[in-house]
Coordinates of C-alpha atoms and ligand atoms in Angstrom, one line a residue:
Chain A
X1 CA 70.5 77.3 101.5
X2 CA 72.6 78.6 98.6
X3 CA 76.4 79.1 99.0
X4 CA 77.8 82.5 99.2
X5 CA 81.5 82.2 99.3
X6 CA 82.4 79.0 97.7
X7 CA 86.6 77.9 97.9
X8 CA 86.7 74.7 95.5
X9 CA 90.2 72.8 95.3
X10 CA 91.8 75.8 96.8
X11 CA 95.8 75.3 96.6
X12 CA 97.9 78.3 98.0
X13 CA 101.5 77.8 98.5
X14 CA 104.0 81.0 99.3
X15 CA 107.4 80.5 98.1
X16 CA 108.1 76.6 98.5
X17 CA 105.7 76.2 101.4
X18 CA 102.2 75.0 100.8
X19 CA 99.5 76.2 102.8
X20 CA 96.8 74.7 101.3
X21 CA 96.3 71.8 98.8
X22 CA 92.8 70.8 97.1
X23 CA 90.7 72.6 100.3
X24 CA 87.3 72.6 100.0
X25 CA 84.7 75.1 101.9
X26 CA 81.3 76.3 101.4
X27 CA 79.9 79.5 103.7
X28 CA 75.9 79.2 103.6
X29 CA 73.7 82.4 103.2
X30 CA 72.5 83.2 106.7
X31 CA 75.2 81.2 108.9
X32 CA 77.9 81.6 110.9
X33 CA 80.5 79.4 109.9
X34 CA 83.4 79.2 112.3
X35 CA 87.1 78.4 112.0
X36 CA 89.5 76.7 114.1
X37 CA 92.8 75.3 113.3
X38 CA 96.6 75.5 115.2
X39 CA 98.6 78.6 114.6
X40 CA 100.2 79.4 111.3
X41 CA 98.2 77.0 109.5
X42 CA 96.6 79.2 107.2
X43 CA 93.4 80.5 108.6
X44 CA 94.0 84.4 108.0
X45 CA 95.4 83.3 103.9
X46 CA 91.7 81.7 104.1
X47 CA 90.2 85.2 105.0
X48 CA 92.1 87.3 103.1
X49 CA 91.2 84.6 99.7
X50 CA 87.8 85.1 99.9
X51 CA 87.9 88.7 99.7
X52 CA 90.4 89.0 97.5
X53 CA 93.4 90.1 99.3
X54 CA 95.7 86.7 98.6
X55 CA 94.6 84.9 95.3
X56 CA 94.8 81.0 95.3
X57 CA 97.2 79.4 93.0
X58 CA 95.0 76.6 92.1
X59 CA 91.3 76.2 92.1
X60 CA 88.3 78.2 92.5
X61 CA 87.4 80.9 95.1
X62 CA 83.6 82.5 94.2
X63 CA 81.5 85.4 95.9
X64 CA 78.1 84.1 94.6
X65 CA 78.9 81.9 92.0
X66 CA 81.6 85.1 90.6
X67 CA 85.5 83.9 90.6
X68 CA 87.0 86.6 92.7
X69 CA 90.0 86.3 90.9
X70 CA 88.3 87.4 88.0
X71 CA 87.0 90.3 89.1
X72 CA 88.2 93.5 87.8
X73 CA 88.7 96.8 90.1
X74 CA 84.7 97.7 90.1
X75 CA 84.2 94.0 91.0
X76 CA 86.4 93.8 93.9
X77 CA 85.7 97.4 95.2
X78 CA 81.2 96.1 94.8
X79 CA 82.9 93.0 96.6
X80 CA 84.5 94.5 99.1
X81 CA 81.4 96.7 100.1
X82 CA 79.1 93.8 100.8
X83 CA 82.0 91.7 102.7
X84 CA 84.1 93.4 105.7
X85 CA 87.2 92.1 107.3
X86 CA 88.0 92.5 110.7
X87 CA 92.3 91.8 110.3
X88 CA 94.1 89.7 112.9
X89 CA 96.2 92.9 114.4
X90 CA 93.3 95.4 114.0
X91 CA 95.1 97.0 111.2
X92 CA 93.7 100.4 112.6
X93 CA 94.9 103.7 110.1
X94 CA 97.6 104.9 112.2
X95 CA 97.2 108.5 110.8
X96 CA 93.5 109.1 111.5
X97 CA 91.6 109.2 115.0
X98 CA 88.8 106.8 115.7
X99 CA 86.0 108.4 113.7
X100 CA 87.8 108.3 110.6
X101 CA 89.0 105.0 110.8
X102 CA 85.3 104.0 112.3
X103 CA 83.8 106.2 109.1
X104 CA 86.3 105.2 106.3
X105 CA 84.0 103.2 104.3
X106 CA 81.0 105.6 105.2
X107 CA 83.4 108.4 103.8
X108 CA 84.8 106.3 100.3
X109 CA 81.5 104.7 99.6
X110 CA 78.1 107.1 100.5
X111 CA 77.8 110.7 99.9
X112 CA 76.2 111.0 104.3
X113 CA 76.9 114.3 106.0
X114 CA 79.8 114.5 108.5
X115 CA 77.3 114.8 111.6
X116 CA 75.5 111.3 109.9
X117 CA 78.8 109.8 109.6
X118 CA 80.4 110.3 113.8
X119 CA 76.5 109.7 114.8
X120 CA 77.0 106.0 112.8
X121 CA 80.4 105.8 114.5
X122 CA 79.4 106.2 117.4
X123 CA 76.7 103.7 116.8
X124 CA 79.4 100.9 116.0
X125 CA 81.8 101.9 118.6
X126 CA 78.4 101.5 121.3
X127 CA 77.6 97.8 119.9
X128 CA 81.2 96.8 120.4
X129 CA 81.4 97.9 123.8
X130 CA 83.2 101.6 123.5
X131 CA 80.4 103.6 124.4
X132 CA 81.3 105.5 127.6
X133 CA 83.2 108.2 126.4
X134 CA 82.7 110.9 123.3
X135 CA 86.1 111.7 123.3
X136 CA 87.1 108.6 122.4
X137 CA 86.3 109.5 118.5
X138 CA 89.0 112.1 118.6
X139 CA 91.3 110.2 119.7
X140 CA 94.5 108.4 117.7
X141 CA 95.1 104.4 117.5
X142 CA 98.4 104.6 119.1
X143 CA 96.7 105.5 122.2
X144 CA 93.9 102.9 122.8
X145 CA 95.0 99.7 124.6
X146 CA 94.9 96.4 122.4
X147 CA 91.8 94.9 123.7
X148 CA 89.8 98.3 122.6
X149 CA 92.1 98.6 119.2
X150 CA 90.5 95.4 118.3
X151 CA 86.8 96.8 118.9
X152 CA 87.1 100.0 117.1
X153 CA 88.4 97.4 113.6
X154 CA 85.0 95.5 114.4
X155 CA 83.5 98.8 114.4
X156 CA 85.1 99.9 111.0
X157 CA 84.0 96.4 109.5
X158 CA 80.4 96.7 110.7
X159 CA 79.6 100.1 109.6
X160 CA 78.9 99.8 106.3
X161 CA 76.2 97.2 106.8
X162 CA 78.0 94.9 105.3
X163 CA 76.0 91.4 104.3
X164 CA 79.5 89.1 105.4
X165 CA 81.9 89.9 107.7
X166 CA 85.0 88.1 108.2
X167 CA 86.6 88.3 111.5
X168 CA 90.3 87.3 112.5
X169 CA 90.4 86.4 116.0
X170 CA 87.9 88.6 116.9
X171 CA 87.9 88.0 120.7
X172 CA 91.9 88.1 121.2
X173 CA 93.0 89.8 124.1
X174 CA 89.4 90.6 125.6
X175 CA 88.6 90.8 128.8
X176 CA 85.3 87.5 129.6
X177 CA 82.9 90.5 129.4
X178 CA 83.4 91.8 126.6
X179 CA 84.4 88.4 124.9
X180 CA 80.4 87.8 125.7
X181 CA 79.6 91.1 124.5
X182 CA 81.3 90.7 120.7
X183 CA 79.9 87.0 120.8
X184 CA 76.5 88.8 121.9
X185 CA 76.7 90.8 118.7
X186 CA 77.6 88.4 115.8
X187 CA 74.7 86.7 116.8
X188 CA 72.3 89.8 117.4
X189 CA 74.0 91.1 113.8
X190 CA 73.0 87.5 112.2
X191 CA 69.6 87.5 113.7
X192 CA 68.4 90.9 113.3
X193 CA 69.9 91.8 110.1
X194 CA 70.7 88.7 108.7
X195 CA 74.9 88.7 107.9
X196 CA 77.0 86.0 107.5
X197 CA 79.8 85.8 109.5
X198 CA 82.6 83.8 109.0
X199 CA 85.0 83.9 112.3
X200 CA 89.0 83.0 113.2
X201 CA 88.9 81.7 116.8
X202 CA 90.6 80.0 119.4
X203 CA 88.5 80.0 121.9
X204 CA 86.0 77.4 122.0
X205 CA 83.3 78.7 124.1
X206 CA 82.3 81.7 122.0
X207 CA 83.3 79.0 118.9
X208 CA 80.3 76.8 120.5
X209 CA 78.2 79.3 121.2
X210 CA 78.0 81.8 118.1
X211 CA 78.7 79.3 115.2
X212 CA 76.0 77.1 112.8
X213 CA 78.6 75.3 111.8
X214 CA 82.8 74.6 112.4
X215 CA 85.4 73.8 110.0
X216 CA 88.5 72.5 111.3
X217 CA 91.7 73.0 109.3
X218 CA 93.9 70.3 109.4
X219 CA 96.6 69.1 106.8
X220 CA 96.2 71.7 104.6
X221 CA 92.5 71.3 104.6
X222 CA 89.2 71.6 106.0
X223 CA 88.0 67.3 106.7
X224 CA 86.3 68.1 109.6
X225 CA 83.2 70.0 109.4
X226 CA 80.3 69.9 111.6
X227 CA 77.5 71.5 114.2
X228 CA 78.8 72.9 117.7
X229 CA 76.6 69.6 118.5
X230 CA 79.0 67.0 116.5
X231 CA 82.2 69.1 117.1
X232 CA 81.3 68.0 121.6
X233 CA 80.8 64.5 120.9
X234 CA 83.0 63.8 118.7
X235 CA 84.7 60.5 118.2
X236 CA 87.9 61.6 116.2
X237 CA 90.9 62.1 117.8
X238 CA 92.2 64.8 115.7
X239 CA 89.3 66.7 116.5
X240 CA 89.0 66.1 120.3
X241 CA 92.8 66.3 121.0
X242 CA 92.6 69.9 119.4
X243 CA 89.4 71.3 121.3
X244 CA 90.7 69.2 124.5
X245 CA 93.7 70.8 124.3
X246 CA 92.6 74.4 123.7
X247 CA 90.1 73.8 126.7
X248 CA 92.8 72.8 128.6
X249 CA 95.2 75.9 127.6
X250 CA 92.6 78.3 128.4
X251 CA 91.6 77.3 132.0
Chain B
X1 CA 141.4 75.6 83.6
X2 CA 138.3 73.9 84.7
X3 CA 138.8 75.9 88.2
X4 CA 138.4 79.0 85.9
X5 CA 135.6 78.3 83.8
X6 CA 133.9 77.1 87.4
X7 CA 134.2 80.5 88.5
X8 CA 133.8 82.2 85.4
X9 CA 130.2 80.6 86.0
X10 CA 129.6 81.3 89.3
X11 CA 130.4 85.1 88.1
X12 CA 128.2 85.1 85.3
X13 CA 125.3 83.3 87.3
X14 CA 125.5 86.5 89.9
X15 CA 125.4 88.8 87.0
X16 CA 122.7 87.4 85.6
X17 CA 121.1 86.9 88.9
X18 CA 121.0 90.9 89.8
X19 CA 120.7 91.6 86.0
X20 CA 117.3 90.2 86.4
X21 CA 116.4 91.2 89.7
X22 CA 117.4 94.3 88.4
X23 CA 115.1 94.5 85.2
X24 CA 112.1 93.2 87.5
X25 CA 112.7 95.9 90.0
X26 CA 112.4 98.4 87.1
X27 CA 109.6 97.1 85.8
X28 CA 107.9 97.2 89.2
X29 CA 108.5 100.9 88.8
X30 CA 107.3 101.2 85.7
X31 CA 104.2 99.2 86.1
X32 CA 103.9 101.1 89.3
X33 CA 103.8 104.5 87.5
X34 CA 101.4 103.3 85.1
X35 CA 98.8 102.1 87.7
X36 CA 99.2 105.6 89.5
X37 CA 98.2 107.5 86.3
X38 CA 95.1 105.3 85.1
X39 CA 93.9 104.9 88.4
X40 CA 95.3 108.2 89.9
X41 CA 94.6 111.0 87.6
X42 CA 91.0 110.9 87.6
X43 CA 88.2 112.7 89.7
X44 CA 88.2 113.1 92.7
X45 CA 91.8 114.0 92.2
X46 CA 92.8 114.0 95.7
X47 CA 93.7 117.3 96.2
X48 CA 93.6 117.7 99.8
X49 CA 95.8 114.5 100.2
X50 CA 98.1 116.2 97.6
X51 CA 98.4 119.6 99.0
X52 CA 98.9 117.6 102.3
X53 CA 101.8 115.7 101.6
X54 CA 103.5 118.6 99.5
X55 CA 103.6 121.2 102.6
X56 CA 105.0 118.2 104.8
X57 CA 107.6 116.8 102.4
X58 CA 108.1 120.6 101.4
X59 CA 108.1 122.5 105.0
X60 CA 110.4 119.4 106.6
X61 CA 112.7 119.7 104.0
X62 CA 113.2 123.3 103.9
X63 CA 116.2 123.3 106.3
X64 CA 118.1 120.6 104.9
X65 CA 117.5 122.7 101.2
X66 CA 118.3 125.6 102.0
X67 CA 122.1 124.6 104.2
X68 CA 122.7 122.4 100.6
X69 CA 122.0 125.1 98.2
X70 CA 123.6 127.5 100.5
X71 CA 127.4 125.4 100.9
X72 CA 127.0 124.2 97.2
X73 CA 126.8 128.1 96.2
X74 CA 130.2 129.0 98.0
X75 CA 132.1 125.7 97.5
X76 CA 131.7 125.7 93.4
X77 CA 131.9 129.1 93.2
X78 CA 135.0 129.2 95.2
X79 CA 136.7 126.3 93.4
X80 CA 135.8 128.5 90.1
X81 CA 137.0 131.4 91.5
X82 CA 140.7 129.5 92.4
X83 CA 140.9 127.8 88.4
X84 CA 140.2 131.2 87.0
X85 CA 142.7 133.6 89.0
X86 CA 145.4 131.0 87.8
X87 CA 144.5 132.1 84.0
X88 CA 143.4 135.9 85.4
X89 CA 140.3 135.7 84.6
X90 CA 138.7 136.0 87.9
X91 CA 136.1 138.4 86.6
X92 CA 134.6 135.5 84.8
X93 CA 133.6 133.8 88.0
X94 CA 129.6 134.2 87.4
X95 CA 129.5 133.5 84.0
X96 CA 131.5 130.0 84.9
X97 CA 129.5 129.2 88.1
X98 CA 125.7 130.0 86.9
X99 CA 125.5 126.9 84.2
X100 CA 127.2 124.4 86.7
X101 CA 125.0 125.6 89.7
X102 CA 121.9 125.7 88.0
X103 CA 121.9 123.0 85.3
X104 CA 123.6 120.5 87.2
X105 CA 124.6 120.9 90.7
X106 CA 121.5 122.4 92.5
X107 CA 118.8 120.4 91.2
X108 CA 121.3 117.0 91.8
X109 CA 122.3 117.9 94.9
X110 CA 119.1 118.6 96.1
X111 CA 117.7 115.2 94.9
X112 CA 120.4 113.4 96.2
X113 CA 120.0 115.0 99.7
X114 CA 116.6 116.6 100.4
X115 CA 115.1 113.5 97.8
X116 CA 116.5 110.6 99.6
X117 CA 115.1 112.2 102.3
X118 CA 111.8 112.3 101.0
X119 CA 112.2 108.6 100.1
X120 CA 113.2 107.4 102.6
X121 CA 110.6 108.9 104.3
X122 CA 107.9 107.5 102.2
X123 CA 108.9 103.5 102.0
X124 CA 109.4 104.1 106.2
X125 CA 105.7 105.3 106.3
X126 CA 103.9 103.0 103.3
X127 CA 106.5 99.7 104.7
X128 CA 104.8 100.3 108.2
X129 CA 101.8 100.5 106.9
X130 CA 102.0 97.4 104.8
X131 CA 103.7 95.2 107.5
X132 CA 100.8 95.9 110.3
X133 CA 98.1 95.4 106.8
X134 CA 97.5 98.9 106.9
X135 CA 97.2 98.8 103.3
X136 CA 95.5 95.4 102.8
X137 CA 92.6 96.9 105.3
X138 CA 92.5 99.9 103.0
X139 CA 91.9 97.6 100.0
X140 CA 89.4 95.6 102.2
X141 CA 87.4 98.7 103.1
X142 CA 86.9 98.6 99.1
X143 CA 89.1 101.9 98.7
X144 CA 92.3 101.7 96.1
X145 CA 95.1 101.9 98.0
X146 CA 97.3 103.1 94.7
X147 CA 94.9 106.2 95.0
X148 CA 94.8 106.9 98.4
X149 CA 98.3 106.3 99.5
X150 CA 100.8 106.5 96.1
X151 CA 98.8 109.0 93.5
X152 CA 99.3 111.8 96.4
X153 CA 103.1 111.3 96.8
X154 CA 104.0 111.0 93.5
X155 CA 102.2 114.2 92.3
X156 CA 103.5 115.6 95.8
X157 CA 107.0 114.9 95.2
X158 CA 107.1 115.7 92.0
X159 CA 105.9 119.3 92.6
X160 CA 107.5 119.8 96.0
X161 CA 111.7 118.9 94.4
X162 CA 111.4 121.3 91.5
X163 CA 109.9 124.5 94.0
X164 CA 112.9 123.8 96.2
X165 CA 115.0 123.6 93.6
X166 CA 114.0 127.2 92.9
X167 CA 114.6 128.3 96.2
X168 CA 117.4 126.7 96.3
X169 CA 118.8 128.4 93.1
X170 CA 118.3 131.5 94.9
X171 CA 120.1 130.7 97.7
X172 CA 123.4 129.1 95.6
X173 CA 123.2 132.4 93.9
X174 CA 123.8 134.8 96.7
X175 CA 126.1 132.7 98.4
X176 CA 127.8 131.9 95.5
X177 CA 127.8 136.3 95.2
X178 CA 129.5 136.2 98.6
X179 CA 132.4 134.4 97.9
X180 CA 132.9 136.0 95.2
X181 CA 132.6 139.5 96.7
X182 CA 134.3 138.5 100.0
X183 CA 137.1 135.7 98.5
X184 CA 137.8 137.1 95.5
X185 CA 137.2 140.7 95.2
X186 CA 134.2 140.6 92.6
X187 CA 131.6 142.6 92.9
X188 CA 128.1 140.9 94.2
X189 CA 126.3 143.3 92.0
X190 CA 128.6 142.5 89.1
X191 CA 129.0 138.8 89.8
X192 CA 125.2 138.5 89.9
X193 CA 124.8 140.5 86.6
X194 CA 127.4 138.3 84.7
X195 CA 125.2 135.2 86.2
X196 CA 122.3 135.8 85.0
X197 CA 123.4 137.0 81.7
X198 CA 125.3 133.5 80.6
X199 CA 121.8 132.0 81.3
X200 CA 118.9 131.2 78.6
X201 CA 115.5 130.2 79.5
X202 CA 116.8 126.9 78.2
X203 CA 118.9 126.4 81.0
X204 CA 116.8 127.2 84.0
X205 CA 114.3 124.8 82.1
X206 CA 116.6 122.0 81.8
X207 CA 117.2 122.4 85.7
X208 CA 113.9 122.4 86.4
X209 CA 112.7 119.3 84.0
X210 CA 115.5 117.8 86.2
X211 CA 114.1 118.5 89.1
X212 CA 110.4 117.2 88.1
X213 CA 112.1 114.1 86.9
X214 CA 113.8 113.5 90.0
X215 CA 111.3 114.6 92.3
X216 CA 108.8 111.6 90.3
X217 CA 111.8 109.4 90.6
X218 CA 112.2 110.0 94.3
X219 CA 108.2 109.3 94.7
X220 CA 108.5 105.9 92.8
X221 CA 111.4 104.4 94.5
X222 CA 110.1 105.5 97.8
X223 CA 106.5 104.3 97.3
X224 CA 107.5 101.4 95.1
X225 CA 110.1 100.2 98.1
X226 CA 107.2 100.4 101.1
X227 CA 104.8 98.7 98.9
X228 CA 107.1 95.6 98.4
X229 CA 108.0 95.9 101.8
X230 CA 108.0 92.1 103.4
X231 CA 106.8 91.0 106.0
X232 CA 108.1 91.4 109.7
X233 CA 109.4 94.7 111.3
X234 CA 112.9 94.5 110.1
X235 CA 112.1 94.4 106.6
X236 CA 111.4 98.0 107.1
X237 CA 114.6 98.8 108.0
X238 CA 116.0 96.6 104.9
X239 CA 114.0 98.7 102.4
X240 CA 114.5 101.6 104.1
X241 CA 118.3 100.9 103.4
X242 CA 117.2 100.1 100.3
X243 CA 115.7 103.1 99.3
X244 CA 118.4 105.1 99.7
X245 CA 121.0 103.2 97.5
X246 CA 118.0 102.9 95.0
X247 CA 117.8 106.5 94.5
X248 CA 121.3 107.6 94.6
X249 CA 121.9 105.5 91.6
X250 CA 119.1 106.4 90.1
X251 CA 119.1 109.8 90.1
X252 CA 122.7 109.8 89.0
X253 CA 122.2 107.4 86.1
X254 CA 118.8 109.6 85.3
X255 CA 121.2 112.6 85.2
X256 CA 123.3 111.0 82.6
X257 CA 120.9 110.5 80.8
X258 CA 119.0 114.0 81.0
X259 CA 122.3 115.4 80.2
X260 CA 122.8 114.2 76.9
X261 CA 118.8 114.5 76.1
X262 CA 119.4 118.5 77.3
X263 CA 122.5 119.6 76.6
X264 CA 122.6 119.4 72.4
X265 CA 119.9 121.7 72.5
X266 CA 121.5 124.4 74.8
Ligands
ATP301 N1 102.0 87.3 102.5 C1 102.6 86.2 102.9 N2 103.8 85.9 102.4 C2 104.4 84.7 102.7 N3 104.0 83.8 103.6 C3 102.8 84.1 104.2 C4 102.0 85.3 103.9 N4 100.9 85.2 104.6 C5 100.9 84.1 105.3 N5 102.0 83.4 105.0 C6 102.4 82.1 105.6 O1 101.3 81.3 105.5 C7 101.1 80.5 106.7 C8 99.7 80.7 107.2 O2 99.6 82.0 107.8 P1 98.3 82.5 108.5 O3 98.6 83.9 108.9 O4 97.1 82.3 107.6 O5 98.2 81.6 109.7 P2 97.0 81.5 110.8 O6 96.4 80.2 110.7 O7 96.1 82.7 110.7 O8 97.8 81.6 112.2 P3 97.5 82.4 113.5 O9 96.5 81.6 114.3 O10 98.8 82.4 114.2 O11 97.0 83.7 113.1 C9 102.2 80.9 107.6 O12 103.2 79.9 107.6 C10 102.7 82.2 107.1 O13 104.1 82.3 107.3
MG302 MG1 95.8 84.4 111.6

């Protein structure tokens, strides 16, 4: 399996205070790769790197074997169509109602019909759970609750068909069921059509039961990086004193 | 002594601090107006967004136009009115009022009320936006953020200042004609005659280039402040703040300057 985002001796340091220092992370073709690491460590800089929000100050950051950082506006907007963010706070456009933000890149990147572009809306908005009610596509950010706010950005993100999609945190503030349910569909997403996912969580269930593979950010880096498997019976304590922990916070 | 040169430092170290703070900060406009054009003025042009943002800024600033031009009208003209009944010249009152109101007064006024307004408005909006990543989630939806969000208020701005600065001459005009009537006896019909007469198409033009200038100036600073906007919710309020000292002096400085680029060739 090939790499597809590649982050060689990453260092990223904002103002006088170092985030990370010679990181090193590969995200195969084809896997979910999931992230874990304490609060304010750096795991959102991480996401936003790769797609070329934040640019690192040292080393090498590539989208298949491309340095992102060399990329020119065509480059990052061809970039930016194949790999989706889903941001930490949902980042919803306050000034549009759900079917624009759901449509945005449908609307800035193809040339589909209205009618083709709230039928793929709706689409998204059913695979993340928010398929009850029509109305909901008319309807403004300000006035979903936080859980749902959260679904409709992993309904923007998804749209497109993108081939990677980044997700912040994706499960934060859900209820269990639909915690299964956006689990449920990075897997059904990876299986049926084949994306990468790369996912921000603390919550070690849906970390065990989605991810190929989990990279642990500690120190600045990434030193621990292993199957759902090697992450359980793990013999370092670093490792086992953060899942223990988080087990232990959430039950 | 060596008290005194030890603050002489520490003065010269501030002045050099904001000196440069204050050089990058124009060159973030500058470089900020150069990334609208290239990447602004070019199909699709974004005329709905455009139009959009011109009626808003346009239609909410109407009221606060039109009291300005309205009290700026009477109080010049009546402060004319009282210099020139001391040399009896009262009759003079439209020729003297005209080149002040409409080369210099109006179109300032307006930028320094209704325009502050407007950018104010702006870094409040784009500063949200870019604190709750708004703008990084435009970016990441592979859209240009500097054509979706600042290429529409800049050209917005810039048109929607000089049209109320026409309005707005208007309306300093005929209150300016009822002062004169009312206060000091002159004629409407003759004050607004000897108006119009001192003017040349020059001067309406200077008043208006003033106006575009200021109403681009007004889009910068307001843009240029939400965009740099850090992080956290207060910092909203900070540039906010900001904004509005930032565009004070600017359009004053700006006016000094369009002064002596306009007035040798009136
Ligand atoms: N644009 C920025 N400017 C300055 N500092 C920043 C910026 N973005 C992030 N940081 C800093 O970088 C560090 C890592 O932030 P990041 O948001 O990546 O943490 P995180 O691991 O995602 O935390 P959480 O789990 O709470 O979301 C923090 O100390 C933060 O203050
Ligand atoms: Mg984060």
């Amino acid at each position: 399996m090939a790499a597809v985002i590649e982050l060689q001796g990453v260092g990223k340091s904002f103002g006088d205070h170092t985030v990370y220092q010679d990181m090193h992370l590969a995200v195969e073709e084809g896997e979910t790769l999931t992230v874990i690491g304490g609060s304010g460590q750096g795991k959102s800089v991480c996401m936003k790197m790769m797609i070329g929000l934040l640019f690192a100050d040292e080393g090498e950051v590539r989208f298949r074997g491309a340095e992102v950082s060399e990329l020119d506006h065509e480059g990052l907007r061809a970039l930016r169509q194949k790999v989706a963010m889903v941001f930490q706070g949902g980042a919803l456009f306050d000034s549009m109602n759900i079917r624009d933000n759901v449509g945005y890149a449908l609307i800035e990147h193809t040339s589909m019909a209205d009618e083709a572009i709230t039928a793929r809306a709706w689409e998204c908005l059913d695979m993340v759970g928010l398929g009850q009610d029509r109305g909901l596509l008319e309807r403004m950010p300000v006035s979903l609750s936080g859980g749902m706010r959260k679904r409709v950005a992993i309904a923007r993100s998804i749209a497109l068909q993108p081939e990677i999609i980044l997700y912040d945190e994706p499960t934060t503030g859900l209820d269990p069921s639909n915690i299964r349910r956006i689990g449920s569909m990075i897997l059904k997403l990876q299986k049926e059509l084949g994306v990468t996912s790369v996912v921000v969580t603390h919550d070690m269930p849906t970390a065990f039961r989605v991810s190929n593979r989990i990279a642990m950010l500690y120190e600045r880096h990434f030193p621990f990086v292993d199957t759902p498997e090697g992450f359980k019976h793990t013999e370092v304590p670093e490792v086992r004193n953060f899942i223990q922990g988080r087990v232990r916070d959430g039950a | 002594m060596s008290n005194f040169t030890e603050s002489a430092k520490n003065v010269l170290a501030s002045v050099g601090g904001v000196l440069t703070s204050g050089f990058g900060w124009v060159g973030g406009i500058c470089r900020l107006l150069w990334d609208a054009t290239i990447r602004g003025a070019r199909r699709p042009f974004g005329i709905h967004d455009i139009f959009y943002h011109m009626v808003s800024l346009g239609v909410r600033s109407l009221p606060l136009a039109t009291v300005m031009s309205l009290f700026v009208g009477m109080v010049l003209t009546w402060q004319f009115g009282e210099a020139l009944i001391g040399f009896g010249a009262k009759n003079a009152i439209g020729y003297a009022s005209s080149l002040a109101l409409v080369r210099e007064l109006v179109p300032v006024i307006l930028a320094l009320t209704v325009g502050a307004k407007m950018a104010t408005g702006m870094t409040a909006e784009l500063g949200s936006m870019k604190v709750s990543e708004q703008i990084d989630a435009i970016a990441s939806l592979g859209a240009d953020p500097i054509k979706k969000l600042i290429w529409p208020r800049l050209v917005a701005a810039t048109w929607s200042l000089p049209i109320l600065a026409v309005w707005g001459n208007v309306l300093a005009l005929a209150s300016g004609a009822v002062i004169a009537d009312v206060v000091f006896d002159v004629p409407a019909d003759y004050f607004y005659e000897t108006y119009v007469d001192e003017l040349w198409p020059s001067d309406y033009l200077s008043g208006l280039g003033k106006s575009v200038v200021f109403g681009l100036l007004v889009g910068l600073i307001g843009c240029y402040q939400g965009l740099t906007t850090k992080y956290g919710t207060e910092a909203v309020g900070i540039s906010t703040t900001n904004t509005v000292v930032a565009t004070s002096v600017s359009i004053l400085s700006m006016d000094f300057i369009l002064t002596t680029i306009f007035l040798p060739v009136s």
